[in-house]
PDB file of C-alpha atoms in Angstrom:
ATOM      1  CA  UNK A 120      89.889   4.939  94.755  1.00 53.00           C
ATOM      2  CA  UNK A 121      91.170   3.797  97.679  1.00 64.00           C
ATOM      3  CA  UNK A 122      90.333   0.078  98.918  1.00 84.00           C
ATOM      4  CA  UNK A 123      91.880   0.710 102.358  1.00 88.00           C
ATOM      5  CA  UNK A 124      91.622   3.907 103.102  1.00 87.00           C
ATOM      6  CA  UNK A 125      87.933   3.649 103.186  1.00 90.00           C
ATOM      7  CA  UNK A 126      88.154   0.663 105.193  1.00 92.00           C
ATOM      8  CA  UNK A 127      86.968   1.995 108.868  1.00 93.00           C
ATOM      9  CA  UNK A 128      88.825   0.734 111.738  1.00 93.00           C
ATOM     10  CA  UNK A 129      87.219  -0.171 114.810  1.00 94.00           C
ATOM     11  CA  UNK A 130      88.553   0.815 118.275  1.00 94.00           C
ATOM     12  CA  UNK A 131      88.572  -2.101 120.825  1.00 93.00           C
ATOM     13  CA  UNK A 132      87.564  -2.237 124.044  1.00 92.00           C
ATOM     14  CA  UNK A 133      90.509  -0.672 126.602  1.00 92.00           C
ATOM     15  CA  UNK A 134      92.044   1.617 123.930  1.00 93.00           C
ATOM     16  CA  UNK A 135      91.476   5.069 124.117  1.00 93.00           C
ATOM     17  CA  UNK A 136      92.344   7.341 120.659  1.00 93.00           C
ATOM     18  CA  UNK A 137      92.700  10.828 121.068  1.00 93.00           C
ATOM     19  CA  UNK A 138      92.844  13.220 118.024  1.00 93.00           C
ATOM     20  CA  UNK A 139      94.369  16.652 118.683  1.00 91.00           C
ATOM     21  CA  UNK A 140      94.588  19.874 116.213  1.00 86.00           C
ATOM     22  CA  UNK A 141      97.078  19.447 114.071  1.00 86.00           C
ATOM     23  CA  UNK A 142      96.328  15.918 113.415  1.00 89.00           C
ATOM     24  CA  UNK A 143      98.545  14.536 115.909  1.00 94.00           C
ATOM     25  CA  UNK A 144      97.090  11.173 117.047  1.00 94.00           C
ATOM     26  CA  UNK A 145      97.183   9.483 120.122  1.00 95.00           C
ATOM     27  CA  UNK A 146      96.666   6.177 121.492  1.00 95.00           C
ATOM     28  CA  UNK A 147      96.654   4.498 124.831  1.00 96.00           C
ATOM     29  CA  UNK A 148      96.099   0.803 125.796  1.00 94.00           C
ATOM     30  CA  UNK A 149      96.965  -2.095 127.908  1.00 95.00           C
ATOM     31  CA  UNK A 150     100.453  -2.386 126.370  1.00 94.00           C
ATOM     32  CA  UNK A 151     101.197   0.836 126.294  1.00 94.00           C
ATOM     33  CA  UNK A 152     100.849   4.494 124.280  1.00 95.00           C
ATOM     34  CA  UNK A 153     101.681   5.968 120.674  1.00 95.00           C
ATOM     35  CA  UNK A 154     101.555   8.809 119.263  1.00 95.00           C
ATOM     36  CA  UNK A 155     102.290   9.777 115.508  1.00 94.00           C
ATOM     37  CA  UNK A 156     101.777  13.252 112.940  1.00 95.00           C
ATOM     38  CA  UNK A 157      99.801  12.788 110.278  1.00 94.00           C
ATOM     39  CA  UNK A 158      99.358  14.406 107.113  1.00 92.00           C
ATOM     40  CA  UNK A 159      97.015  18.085 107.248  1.00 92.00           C
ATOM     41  CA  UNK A 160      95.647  16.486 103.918  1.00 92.00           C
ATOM     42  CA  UNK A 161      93.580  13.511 105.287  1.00 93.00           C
ATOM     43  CA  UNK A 162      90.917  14.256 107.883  1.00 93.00           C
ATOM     44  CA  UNK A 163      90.839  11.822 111.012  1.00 93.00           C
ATOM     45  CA  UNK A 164      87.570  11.308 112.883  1.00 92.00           C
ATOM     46  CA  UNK A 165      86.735   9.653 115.812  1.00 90.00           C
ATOM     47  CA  UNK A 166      83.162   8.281 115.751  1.00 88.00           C
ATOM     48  CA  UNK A 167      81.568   6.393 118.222  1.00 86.00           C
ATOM     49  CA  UNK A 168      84.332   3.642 118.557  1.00 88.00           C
ATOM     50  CA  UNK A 169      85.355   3.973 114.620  1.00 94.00           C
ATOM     51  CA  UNK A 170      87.800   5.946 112.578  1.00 94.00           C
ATOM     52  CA  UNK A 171      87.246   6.983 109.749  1.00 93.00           C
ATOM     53  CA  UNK A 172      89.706   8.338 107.452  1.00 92.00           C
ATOM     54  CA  UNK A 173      88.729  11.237 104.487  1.00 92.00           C
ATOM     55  CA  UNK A 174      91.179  12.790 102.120  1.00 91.00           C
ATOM     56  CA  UNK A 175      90.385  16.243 101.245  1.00 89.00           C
ATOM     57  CA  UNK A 176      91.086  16.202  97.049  1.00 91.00           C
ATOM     58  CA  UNK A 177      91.529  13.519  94.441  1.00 90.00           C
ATOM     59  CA  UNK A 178      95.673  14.508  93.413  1.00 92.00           C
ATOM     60  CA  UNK A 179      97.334  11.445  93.912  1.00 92.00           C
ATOM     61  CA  UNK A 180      99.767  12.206  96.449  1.00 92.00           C
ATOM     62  CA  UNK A 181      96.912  12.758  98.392  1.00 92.00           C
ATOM     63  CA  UNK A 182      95.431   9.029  97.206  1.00 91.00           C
ATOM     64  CA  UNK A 183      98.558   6.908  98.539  1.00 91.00           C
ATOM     65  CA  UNK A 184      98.291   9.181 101.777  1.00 93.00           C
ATOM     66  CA  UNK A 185      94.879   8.016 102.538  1.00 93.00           C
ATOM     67  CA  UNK A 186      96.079   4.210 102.333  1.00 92.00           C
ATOM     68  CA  UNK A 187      99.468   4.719 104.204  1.00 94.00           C
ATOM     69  CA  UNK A 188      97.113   7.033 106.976  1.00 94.00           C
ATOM     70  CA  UNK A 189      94.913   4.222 107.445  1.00 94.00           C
ATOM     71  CA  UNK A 190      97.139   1.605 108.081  1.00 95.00           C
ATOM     72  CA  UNK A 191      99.696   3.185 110.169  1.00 96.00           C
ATOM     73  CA  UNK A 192      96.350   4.193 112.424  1.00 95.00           C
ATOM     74  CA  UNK A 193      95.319   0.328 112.265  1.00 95.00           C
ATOM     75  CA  UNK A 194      98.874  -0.551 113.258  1.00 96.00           C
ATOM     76  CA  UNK A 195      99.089   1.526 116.378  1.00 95.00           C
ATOM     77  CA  UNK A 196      95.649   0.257 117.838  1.00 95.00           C
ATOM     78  CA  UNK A 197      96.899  -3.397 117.290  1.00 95.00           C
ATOM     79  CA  UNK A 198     100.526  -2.465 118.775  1.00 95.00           C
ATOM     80  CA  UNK A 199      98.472  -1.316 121.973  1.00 95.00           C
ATOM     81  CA  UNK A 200      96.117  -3.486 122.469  1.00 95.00           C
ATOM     82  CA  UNK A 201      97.745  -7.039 121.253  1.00 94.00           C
ATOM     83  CA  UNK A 202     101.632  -5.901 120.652  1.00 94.00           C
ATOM     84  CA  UNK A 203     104.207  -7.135 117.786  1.00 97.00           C
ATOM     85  CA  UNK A 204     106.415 -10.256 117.431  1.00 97.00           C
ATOM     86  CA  UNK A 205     108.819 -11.288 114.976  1.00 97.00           C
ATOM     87  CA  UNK A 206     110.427 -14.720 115.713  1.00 97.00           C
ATOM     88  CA  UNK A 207     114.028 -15.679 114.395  1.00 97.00           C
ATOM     89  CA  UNK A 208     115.612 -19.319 113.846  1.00 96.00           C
ATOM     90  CA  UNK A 209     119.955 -19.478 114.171  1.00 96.00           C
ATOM     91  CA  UNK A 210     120.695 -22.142 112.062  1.00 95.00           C
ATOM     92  CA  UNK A 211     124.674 -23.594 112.114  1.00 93.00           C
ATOM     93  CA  UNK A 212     126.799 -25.464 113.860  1.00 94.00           C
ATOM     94  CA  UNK A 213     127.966 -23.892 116.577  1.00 93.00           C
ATOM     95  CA  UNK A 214     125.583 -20.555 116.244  1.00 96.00           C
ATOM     96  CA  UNK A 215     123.808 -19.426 119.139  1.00 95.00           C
ATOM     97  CA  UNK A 216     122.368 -16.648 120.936  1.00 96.00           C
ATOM     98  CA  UNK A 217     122.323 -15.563 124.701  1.00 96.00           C
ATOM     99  CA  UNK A 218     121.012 -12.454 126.557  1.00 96.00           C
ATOM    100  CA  UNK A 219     122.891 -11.056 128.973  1.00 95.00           C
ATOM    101  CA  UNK A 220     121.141  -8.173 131.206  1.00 93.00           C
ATOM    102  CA  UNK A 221     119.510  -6.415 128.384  1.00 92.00           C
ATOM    103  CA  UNK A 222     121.759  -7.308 125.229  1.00 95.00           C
ATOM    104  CA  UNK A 223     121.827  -9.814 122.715  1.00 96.00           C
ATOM    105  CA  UNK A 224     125.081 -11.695 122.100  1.00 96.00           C
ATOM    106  CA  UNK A 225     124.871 -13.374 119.082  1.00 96.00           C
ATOM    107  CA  UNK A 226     128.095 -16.368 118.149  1.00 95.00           C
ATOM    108  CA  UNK A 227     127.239 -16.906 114.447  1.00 94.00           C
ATOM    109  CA  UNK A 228     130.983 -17.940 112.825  1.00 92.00           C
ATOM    110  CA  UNK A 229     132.293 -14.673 113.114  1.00 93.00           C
ATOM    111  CA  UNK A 230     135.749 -14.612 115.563  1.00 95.00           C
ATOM    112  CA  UNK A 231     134.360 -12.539 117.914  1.00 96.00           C
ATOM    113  CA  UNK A 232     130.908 -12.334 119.626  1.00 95.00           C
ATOM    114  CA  UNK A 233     128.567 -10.036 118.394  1.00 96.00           C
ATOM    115  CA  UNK A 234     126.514  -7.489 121.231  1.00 96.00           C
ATOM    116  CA  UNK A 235     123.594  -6.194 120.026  1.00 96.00           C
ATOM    117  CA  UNK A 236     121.516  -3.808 122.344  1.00 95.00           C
ATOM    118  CA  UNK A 237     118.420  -3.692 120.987  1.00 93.00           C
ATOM    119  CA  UNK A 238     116.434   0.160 121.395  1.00 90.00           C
ATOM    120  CA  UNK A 239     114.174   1.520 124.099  1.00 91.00           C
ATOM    121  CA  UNK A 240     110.276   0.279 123.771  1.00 91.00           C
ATOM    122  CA  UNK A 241     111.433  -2.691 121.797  1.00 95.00           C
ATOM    123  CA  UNK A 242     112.399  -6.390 124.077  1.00 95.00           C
ATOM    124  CA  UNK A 243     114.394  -9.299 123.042  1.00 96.00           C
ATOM    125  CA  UNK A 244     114.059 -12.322 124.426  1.00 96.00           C
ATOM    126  CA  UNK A 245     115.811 -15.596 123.769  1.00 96.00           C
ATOM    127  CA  UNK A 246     113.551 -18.820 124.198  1.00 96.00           C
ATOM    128  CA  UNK A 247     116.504 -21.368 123.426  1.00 96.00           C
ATOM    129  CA  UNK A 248     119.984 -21.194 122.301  1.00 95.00           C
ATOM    130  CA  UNK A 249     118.666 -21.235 118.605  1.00 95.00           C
ATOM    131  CA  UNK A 250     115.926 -19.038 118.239  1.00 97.00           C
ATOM    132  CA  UNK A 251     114.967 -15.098 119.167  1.00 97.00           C
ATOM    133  CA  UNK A 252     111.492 -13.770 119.792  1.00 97.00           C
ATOM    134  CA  UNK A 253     111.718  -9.334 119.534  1.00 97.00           C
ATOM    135  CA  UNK A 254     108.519  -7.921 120.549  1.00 96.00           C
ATOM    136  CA  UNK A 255     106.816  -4.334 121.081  1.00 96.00           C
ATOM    137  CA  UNK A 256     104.426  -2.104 120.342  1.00 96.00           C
ATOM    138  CA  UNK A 257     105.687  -0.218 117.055  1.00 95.00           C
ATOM    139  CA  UNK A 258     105.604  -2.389 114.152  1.00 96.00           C
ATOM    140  CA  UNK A 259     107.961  -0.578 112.426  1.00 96.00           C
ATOM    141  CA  UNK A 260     110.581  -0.537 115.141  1.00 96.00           C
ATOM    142  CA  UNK A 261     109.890  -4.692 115.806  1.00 97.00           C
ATOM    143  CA  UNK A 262     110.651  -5.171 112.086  1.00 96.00           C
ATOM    144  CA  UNK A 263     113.647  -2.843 112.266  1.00 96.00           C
ATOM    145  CA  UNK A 264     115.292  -4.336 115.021  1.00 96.00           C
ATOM    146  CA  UNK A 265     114.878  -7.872 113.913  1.00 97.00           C
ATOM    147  CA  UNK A 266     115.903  -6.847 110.356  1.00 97.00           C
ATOM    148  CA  UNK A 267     119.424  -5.687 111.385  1.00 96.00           C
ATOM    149  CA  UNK A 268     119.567  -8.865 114.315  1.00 97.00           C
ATOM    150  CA  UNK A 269     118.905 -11.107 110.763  1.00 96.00           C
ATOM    151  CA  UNK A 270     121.419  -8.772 108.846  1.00 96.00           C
ATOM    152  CA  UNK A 271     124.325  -9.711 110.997  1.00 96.00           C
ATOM    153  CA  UNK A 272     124.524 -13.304 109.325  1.00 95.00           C
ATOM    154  CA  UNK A 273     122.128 -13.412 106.556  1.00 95.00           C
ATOM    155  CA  UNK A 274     121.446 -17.214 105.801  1.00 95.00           C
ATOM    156  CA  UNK A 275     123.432 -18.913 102.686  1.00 93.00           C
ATOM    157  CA  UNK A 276     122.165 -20.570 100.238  1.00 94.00           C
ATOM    158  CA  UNK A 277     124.268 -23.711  99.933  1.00 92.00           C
ATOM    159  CA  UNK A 278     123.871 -24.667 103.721  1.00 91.00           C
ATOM    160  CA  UNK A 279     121.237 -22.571 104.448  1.00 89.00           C
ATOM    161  CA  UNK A 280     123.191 -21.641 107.869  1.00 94.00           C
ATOM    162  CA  UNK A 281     122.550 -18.039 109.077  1.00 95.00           C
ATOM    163  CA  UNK A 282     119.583 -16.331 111.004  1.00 96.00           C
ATOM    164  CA  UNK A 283     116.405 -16.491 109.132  1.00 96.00           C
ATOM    165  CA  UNK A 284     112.383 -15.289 109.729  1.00 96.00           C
ATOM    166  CA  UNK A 285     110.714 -18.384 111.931  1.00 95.00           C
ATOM    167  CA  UNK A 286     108.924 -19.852 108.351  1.00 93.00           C
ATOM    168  CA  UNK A 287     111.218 -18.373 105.920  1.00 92.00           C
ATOM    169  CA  UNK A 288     111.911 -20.182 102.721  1.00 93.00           C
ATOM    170  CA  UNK A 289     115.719 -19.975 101.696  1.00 92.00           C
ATOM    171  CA  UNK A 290     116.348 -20.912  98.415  1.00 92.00           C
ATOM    172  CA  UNK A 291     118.903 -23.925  98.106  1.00 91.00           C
ATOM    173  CA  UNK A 292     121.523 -24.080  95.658  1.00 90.00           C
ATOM    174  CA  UNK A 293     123.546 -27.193  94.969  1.00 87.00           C
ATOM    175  CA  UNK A 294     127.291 -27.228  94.935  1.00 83.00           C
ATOM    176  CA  UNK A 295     130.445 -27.784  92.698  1.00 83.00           C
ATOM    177  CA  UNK A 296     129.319 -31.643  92.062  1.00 77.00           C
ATOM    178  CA  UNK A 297     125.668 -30.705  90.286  1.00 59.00           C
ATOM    179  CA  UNK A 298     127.669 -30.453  87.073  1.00 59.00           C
ATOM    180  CA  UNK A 299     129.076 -34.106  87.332  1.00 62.00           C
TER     181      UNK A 299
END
């Protein structure tokens, strides 16, 4: 049985979901619109302000549909209405981060700078010289672009220097001189 797939989700005020054949679903809201295929096997319904989701059979494919339905339908009615952000620290001596126009440019150790643009729908902004705020409307493209911002210098684990998730617990390792 499904725990969150038979969760309904309520619709706030301002956002408007739309539910064409097909199953293609879309929404509009303050922030902005998406619009996403779904799966002929779950049943969406609009009721009244709520959606609910239904699977048609009991296979199990059909099961971890229902969930992943659900959610991704939760996500794109808080993406409209409220948005996505994913906050970064640059930790280092010397690291730092500037926008210029539209793209990131990153100095993190490496001997040249790094220019990252990041894709359409998705902004970067850059409160200080050591941290980065990326926010949008898609949580999966929010994650994804601050993913591969984080994967150009990972942080170590003996300095802990790098670009890590604002709250992110690195795990420390002591040097050469533990074993003295």
């Amino acid at each position: 049985m499904s725990r969150i797939g038979n969760k309904t989700i309520t619709i706030p005020s301002g956002v408007e979901v739309t539910i064409s054949a097909g199953n293609e679903v879309t929404v509009k809201g303050p922030k902005g619109t998406l619009t996403r295929q779904f799966s002929p096997l779950i049943t969406i319904n609009n009721d009244n302000g709520t959606i609910v989701c239904t699977r048609a059979n009991e296979e199990k494919h059909t099961k971890q549909l229902h969930g992943t339905t659900r959610a991704l339908l939760h996500n794109m009615i808080v993406g409209v209405s409220e948005g996505y952000v994913k906050e970064l620290e640059i930790e280092g001596i010397g690291y730092r981060a500037a926008l210029q126009g539209k793209t990131l440019v990153l100095n993190i150790g490496y001997s040249h700078q790094i220019e990252y643009t990041p894709e359409e729908g998705v902004t970067v902004e850059v409160p200080s010289q050591t941290s980065i705020k990326v926010s949008g409307i898609d949580k999966q493209r929010v994650g994804e672009v601050a993913a591969n911002i984080r994967g150009y210098r990972k942080p170590e684990p003996y300095k802990g220097k790098g670009i890590r998730y604002k709250g992110e617990h690195i795990r420390r390792k002591e040097g050469k001189t533990a074993g003295k």
